[in-house]
Tab-separated table of C-alpha atoms and ligand atoms in Angstrom:
chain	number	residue	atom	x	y	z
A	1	UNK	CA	-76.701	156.573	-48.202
A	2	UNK	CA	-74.298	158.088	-50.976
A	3	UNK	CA	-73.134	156.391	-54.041
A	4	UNK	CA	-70.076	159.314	-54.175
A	5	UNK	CA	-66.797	157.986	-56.178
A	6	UNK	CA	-64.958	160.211	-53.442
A	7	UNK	CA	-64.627	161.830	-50.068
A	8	UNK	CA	-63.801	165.433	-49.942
A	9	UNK	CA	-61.388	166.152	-47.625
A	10	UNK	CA	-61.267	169.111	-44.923
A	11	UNK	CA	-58.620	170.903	-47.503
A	12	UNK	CA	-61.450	170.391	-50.213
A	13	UNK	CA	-59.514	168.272	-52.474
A	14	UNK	CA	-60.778	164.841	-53.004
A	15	UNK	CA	-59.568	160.829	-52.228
A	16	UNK	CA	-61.476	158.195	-54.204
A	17	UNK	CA	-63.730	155.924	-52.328
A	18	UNK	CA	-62.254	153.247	-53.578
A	19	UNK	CA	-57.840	152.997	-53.082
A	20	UNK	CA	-55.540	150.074	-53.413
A	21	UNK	CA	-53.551	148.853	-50.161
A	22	UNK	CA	-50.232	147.603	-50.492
A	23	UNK	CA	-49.683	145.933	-46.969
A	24	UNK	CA	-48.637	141.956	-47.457
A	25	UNK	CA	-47.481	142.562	-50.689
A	26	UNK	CA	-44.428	140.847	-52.154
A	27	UNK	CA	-42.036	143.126	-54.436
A	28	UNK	CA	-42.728	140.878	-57.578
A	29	UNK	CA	-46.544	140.759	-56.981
A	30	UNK	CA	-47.152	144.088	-56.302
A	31	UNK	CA	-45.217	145.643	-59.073
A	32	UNK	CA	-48.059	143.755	-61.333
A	33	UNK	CA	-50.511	144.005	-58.963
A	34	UNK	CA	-50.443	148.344	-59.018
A	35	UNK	CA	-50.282	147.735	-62.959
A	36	UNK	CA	-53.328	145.902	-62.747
A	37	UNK	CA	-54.938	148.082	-60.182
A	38	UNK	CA	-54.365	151.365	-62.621
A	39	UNK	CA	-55.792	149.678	-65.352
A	40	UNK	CA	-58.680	148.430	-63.353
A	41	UNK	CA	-59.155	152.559	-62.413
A	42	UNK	CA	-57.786	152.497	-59.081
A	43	UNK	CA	-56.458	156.257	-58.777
A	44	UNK	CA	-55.642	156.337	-54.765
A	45	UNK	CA	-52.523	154.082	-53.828
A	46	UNK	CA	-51.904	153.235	-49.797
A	47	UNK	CA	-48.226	152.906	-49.082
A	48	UNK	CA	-46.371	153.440	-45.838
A	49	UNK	CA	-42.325	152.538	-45.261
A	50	UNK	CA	-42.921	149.788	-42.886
A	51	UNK	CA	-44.291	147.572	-45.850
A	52	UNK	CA	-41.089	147.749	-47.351
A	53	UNK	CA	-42.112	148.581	-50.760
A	54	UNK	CA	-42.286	151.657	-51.404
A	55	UNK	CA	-39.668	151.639	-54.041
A	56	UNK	CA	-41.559	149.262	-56.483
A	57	UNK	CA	-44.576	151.876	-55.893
A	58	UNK	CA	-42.253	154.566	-56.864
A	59	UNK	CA	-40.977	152.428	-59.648
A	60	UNK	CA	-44.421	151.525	-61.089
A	61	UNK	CA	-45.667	154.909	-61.034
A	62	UNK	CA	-42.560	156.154	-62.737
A	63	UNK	CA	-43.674	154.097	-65.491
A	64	UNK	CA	-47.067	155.572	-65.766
A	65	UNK	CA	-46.253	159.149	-66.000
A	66	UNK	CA	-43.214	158.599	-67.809
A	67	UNK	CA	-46.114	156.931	-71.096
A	68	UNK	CA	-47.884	160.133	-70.151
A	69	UNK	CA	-51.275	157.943	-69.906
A	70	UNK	CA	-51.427	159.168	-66.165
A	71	UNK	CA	-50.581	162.641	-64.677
A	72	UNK	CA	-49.580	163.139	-60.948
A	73	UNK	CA	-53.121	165.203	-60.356
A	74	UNK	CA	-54.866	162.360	-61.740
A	75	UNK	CA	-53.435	160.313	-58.330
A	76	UNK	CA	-54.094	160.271	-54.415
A	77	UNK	CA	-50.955	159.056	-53.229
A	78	UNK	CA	-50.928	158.143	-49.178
A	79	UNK	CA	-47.804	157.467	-46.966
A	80	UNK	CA	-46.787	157.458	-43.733
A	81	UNK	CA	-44.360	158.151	-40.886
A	82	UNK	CA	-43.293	155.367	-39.867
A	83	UNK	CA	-43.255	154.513	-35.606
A	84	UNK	CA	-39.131	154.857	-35.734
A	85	UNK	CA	-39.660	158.288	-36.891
A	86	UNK	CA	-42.421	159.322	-34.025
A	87	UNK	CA	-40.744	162.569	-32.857
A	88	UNK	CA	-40.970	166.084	-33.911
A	89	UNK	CA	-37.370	166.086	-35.208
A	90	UNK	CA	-37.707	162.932	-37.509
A	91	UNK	CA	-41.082	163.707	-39.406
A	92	UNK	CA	-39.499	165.687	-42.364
A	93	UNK	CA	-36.546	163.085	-42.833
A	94	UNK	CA	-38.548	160.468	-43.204
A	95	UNK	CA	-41.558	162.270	-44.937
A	96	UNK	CA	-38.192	163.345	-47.747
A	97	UNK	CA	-37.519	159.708	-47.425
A	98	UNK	CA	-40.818	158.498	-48.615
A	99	UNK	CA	-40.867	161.040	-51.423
A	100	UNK	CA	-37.382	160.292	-53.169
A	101	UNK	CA	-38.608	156.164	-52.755
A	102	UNK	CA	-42.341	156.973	-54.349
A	103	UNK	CA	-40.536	158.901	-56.849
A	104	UNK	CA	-42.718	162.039	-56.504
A	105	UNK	CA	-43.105	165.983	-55.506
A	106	UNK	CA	-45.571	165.838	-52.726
A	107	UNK	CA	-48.060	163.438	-51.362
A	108	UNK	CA	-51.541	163.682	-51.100
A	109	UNK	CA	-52.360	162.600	-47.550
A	110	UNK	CA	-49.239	161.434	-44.684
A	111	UNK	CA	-50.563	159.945	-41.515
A	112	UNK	CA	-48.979	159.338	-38.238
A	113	UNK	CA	-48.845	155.500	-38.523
A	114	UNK	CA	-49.236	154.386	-35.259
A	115	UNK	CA	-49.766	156.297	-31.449
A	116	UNK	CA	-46.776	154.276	-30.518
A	117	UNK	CA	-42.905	155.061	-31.055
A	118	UNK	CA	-39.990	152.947	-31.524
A	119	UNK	CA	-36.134	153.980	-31.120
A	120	UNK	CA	-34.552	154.549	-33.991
A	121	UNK	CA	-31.503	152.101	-35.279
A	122	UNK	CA	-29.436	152.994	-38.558
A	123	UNK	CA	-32.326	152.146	-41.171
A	124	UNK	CA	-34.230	149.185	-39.464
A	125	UNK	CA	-37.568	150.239	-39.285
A	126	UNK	CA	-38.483	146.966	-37.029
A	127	UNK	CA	-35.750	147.536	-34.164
A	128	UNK	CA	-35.812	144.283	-31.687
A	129	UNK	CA	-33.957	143.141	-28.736
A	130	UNK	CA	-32.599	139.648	-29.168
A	131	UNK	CA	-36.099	138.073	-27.069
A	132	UNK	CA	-38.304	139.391	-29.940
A	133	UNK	CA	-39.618	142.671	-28.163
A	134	UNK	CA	-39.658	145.983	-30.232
A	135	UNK	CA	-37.814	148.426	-29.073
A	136	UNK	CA	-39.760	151.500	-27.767
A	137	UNK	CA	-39.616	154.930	-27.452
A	138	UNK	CA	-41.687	155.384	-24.870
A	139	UNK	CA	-41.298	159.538	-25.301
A	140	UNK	CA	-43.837	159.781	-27.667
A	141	UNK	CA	-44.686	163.621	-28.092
A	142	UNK	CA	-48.461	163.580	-29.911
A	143	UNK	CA	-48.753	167.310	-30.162
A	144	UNK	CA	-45.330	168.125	-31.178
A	145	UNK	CA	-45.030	165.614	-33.920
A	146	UNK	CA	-48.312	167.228	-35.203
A	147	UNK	CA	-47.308	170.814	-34.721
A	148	UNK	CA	-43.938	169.070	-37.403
A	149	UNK	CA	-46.451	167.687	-39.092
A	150	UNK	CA	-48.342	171.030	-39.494
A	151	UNK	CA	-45.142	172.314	-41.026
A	152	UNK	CA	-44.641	169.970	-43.819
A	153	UNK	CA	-48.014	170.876	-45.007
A	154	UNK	CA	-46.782	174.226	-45.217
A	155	UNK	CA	-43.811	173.374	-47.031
A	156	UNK	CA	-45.844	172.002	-49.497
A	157	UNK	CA	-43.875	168.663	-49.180
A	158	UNK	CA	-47.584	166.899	-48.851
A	159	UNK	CA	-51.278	168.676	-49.401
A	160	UNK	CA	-52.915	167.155	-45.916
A	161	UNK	CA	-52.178	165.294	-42.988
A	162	UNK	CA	-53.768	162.640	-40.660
A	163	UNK	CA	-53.827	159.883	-38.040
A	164	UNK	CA	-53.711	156.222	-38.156
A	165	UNK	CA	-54.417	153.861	-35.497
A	166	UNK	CA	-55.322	156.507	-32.940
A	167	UNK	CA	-57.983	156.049	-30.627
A	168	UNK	CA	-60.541	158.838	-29.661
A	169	UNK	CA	-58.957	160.029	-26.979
A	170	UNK	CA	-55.672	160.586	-28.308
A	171	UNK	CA	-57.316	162.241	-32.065
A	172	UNK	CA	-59.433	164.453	-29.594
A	173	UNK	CA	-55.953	165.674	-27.925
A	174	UNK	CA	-54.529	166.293	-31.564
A	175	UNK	CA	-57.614	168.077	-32.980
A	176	UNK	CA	-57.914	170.505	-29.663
A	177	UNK	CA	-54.493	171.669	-30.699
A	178	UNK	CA	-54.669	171.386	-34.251
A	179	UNK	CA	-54.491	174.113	-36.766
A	180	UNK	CA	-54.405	172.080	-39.528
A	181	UNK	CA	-57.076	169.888	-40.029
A	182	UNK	CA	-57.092	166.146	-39.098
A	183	UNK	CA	-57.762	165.221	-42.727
A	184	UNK	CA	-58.517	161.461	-42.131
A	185	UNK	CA	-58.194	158.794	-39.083
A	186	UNK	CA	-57.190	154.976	-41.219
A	187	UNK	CA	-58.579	152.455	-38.792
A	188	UNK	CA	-59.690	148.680	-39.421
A	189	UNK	CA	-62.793	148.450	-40.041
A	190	UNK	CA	-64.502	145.676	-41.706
A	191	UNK	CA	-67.741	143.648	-41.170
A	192	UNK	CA	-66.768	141.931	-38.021
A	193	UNK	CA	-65.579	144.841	-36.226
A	194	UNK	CA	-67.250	147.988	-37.205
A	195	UNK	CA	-66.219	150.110	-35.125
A	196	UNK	CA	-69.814	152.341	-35.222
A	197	UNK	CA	-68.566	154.980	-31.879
A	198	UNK	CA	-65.624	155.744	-33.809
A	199	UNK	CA	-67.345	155.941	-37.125
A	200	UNK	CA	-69.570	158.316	-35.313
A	201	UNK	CA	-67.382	160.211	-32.975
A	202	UNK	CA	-64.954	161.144	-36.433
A	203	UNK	CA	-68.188	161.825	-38.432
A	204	UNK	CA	-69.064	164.336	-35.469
A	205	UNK	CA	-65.790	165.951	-35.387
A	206	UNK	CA	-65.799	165.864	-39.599
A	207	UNK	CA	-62.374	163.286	-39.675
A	208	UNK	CA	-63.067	161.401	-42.660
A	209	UNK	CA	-62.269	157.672	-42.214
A	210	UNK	CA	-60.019	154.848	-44.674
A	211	UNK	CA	-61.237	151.545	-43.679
A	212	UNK	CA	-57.469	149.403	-43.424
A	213	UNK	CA	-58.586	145.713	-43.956
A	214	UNK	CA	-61.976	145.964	-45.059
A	215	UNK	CA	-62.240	142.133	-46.059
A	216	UNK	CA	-61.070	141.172	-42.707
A	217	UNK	CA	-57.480	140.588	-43.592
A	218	UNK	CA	-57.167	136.811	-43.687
A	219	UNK	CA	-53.556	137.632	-44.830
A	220	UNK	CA	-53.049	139.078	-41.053
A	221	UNK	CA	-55.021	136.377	-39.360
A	222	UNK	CA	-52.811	133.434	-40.867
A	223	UNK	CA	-50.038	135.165	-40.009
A	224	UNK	CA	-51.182	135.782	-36.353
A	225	UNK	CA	-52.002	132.085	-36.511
A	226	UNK	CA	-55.737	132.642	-35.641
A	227	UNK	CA	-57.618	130.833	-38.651
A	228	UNK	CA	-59.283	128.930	-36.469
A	229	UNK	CA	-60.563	131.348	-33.753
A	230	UNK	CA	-60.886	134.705	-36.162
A	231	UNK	CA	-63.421	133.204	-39.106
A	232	UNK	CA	-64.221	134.695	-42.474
A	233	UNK	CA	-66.117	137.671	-42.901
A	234	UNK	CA	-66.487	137.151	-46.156
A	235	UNK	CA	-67.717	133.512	-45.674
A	236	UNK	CA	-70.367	134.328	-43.585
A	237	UNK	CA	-74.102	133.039	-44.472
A	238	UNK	CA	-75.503	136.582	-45.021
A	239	UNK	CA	-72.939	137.991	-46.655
A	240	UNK	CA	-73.002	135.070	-49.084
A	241	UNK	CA	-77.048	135.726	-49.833
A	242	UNK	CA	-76.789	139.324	-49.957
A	243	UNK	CA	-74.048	138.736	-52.655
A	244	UNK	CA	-76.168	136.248	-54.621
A	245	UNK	CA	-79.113	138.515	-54.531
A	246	UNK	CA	-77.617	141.158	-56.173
A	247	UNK	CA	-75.138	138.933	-58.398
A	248	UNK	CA	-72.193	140.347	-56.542
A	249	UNK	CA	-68.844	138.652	-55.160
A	250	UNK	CA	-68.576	138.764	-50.996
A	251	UNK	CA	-65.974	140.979	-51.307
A	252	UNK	CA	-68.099	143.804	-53.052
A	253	UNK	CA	-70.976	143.205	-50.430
A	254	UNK	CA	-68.134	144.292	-47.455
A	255	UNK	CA	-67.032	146.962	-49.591
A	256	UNK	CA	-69.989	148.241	-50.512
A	257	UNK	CA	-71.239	148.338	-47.028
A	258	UNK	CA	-68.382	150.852	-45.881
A	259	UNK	CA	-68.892	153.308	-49.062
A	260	UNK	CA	-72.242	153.274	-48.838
A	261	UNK	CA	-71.776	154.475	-45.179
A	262	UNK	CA	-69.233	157.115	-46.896
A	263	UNK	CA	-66.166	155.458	-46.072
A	264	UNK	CA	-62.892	154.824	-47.779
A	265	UNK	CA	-61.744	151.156	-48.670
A	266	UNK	CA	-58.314	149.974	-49.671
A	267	UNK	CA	-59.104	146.719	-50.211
A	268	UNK	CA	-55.318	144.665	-51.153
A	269	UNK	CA	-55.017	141.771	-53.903
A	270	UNK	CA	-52.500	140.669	-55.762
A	271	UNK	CA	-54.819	138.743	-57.961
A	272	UNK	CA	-55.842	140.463	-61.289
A	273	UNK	CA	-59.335	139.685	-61.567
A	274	UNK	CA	-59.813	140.511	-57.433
A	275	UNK	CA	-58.225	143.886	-58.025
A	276	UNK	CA	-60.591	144.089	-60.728
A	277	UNK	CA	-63.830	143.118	-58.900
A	278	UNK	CA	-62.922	145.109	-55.683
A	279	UNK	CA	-63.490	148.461	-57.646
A	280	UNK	CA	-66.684	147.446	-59.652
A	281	UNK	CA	-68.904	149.231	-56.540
A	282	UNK	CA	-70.947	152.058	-58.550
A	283	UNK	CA	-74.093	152.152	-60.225
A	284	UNK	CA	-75.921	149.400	-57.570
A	285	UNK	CA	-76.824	149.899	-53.694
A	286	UNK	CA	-77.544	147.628	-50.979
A	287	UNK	CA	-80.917	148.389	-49.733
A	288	UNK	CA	-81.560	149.259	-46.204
A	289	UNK	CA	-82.656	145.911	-45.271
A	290	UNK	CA	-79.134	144.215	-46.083
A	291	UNK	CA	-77.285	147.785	-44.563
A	292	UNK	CA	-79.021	146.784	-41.750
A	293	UNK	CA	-78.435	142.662	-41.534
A	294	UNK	CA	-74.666	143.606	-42.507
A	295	UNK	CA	-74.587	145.907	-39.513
A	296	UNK	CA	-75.723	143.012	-37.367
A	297	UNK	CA	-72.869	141.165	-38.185
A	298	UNK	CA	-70.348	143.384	-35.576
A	299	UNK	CA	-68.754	141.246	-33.335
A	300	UNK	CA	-67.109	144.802	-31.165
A	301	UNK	CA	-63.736	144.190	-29.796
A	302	UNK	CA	-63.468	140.936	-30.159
A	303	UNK	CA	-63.510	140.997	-33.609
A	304	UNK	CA	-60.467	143.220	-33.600
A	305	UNK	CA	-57.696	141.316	-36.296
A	306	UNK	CA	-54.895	144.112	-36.383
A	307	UNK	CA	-54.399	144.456	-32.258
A	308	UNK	CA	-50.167	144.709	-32.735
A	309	UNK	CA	-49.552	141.276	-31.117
A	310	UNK	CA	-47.420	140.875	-33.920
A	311	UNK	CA	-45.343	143.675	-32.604
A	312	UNK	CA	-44.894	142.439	-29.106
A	313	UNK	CA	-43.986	144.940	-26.505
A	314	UNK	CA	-46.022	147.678	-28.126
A	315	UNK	CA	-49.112	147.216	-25.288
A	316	UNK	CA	-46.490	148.446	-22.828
A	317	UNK	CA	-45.739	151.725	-24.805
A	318	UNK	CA	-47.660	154.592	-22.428
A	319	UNK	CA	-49.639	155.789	-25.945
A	320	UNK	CA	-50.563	151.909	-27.005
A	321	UNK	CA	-53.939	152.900	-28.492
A	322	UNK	CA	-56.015	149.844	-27.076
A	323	UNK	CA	-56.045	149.366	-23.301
B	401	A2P	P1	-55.151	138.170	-52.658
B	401	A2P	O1	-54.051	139.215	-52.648
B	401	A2P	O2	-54.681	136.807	-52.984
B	401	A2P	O3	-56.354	138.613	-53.474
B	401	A2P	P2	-57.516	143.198	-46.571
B	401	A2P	O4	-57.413	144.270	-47.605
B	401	A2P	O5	-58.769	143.191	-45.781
B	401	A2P	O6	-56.272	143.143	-45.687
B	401	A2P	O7	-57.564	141.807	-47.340
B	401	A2P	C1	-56.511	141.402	-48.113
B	401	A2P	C2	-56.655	139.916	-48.247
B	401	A2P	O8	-57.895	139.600	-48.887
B	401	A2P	C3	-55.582	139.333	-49.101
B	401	A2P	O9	-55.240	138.086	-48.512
B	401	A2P	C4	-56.235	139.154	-50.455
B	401	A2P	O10	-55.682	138.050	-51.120
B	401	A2P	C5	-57.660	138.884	-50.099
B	401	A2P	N1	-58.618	139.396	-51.096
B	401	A2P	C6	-58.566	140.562	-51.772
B	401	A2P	N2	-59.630	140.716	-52.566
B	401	A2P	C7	-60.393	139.607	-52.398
B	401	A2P	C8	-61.605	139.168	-52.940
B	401	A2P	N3	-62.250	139.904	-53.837
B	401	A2P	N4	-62.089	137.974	-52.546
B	401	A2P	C9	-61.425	137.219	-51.652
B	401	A2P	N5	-60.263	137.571	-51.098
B	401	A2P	C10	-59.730	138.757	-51.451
C-alpha cells in the first residue's frame, strides 16, 4: 500500500498521482475548470488533440507562467498523437502541433492514443464517410511509429513516451523492440472494471499505469446512451459506506482505491468544489478490509464503458485492441 504523491517514471522523473483530465470538456468550462484545478494543486494536466482543446490548455497555462506563480518544471504536461497521425512519418508534425497549441517547449509524457489508425483529411481529426463510419488506416505500423517516437525523445521535443489503449499483446510487441522505455500504458480503469491482469502484467514489465475514467465516466455512458444498462460506480452500496466511514465523498473512495494500488488518476470535473475534493487523497488510507470489498466490486469485461462504439468502424481496424 503506498500513500506516494507520485509515480516515478522509467526516465526517473516523476508524474503526480493525482492529474486533471480534460476529455468532455467544453472550451468555456475548462478554461475555469484548469484555473480551479491549479489552485486546488493539481500539477499534472491530461490533454490529447482529439478533445479539441488544447488551445484553451495552452491559453490557461500561458497565464500561469506569464504571473510567474507557476514554472514549467513545476508541471507534468501529457499529450498525445492523435489516431490520424498513426504512422512513422506523421508523429513529429503532430507532436510540433500539440506543442505550438499547449503553448510550451516540450512535454512531459506523449502517448500513442489509440492501437488503431485513421486516414488523414486536411485537419479533421474525426474523418467519416457519409454512413457515419471512421475512416481507417488499416496500415498501422506499431514498431515504426515507436522507433519515430523514440526519436522525438531524443530531440528533446518531449522527456518520455508511452501507450494508450493498447492491449498486452500489442505493448509486449512494442517493449521487445523498444529502446526507450514504455514510460506509462493510460487505460480505463475504474471500480467496475479493474482490469487486475493488466494492472499486473504492466507492474511485471515496470509500465506504470494512468487510470482514464476512474469514476466510471458517466459523461461517456450518457453519451453512449447506456444509463440504464452501465450503473454508477460511484452509487454503489459499498462504496457509499466505505465513504461514510471515513467521512469521505464516493469519488475519493474510487480514487483512493487506484493510488493506493500505486496508480495514476485523472479524474475530470468542471465543477469547482469536485476538482477540489478529487485531489484531497493524502494523509488517510483505506484499510485492507475496504481494498479488499472495493476489489470485489469488478464486474471484468463487461464493465468496460470506453469500448470505441462511439467510433464505429474501429472493431474492423486489424490492430482494434479488444477482440
Ligand atoms: P462534472 O464535470 O460535472 O464534475 P471520469 O473522469 O471518470 O471520466 O468522470 C468524469 C465525470 O465524473 C464527469 O461527468 C464529472 O462531472 C463527474 N465527476 C467528477 N468528479 C466527481 C465527483 N467528485 N463526484 C461526482 N461526479 C464527479
Amino acid at each position: 500500500m503506498s500513500e506516494s504523491t507520485s509515480v516515478v517514471l522509467p526516465n526517473g522523473r516523476c508524474a503526480p498521482i493525482v492529474g486533471f483530465g480534460t476529455w468532455q470538456a467544453s472550451e468555456e468550462e475548462l478554461e475555469a475548470a484548469i484555473d480551479n484545478a491549479i489552485e486546488a494543486g493539481y500539477r499534472h494536466i491530461d490533454a490529447a488533440p482529439v478533445y479539441l482543446n488544447e488551445h484553451v490548455i495552452g491559453r490557461v497555462l500561458k497565464k500561469w507562467f506569464d504571473s510567474g506563480k507557476i514554472k514549467r518544471e513545476d508541471l507534468f504536461i501529457v499529450t498525445k498523437l492523435p489516431p490520424t497521425g498513426n504512422r512513422p512519418e506523421s508523429v513529429e508534425k503532430y507532436l510540433k502541433k500539440s506543442l505550438k497549441d499547449l503553448q510550451l517547449e516540450y512535454l512531459d509524457l506523449y502517448l500513442i492514443h489509440t492501437p488503431f489508425g485513421f486516414v488523414e483529411e486536411g485537419d479533421d481529426l474525426h474523418p467519416k464517410y457519409e454512413n457515419g463510419d471512421m475512416k481507417m488506416d488499416m496500415d498501422t505500423d506499431h514498431l515504426a511509429v515507436w522507433a519515430e517516437m523514440e526519436k522525438q525523445v531524443v530531440n528533446g521535443l518531449t522527456k518520455a513516451i508511452g501507450l494508450s489503449n493498447f492491449n498486452s499483446k500489442q505493448i509486449d510487441r512494442v517493449l521487445k523492440a523498444a529502446k526507450v522505455p514504455v514510460s506509462m500504458l493510460q487505460i480505463e480503469l475504474h471500480l467496475y472494471f479493474q482490469q487486475k491482469e493488466m494492472v499486473d502484467f504492466c507492474k511485471s514489465r515496470d509500465v506504470p499505469i494512468t487510470a482514464f475514467s476512474p469514476l466510471g465516466t458517466r459523461g461517456l455512458v450518457q453519451l453512449l446512451g447506456k444509463n440504464d444498462t452501465l450503473p454508477d460506480c460511484m452509487a454503489n452500496p459499498k462504496v457509499l459506506e466505505i465513504a461514510k466511514k471515513h467521512s469521505k465523498t464516493p469519488a475519493q473512495i474510487s480514487l483512493k482505491h487506484l493510488i493506493q494500488k500505486g496508480v495514476i488518476v485523472i479524474p475530470k470535473s468542471t465543477n469547482p468544489q469536485r476538482i477540489k475534493d478529487n485531489i484531497q487523497l493524502f494523509g488517510w488510507m483505506l484499510d485492507a478490509e475496504d481494498v479488499a470489498e472495493l476489489d470485489n466490486l469488478d464486474q471484468g469485461a463487461k464493465g468496460r464503458i470506453c469500448d470505441f462504439s462511439f467510433l464505429p468502424g474501429t472493431n474492423k481496424h486489424p490492430e482494434f485492441p479488444f477482440k
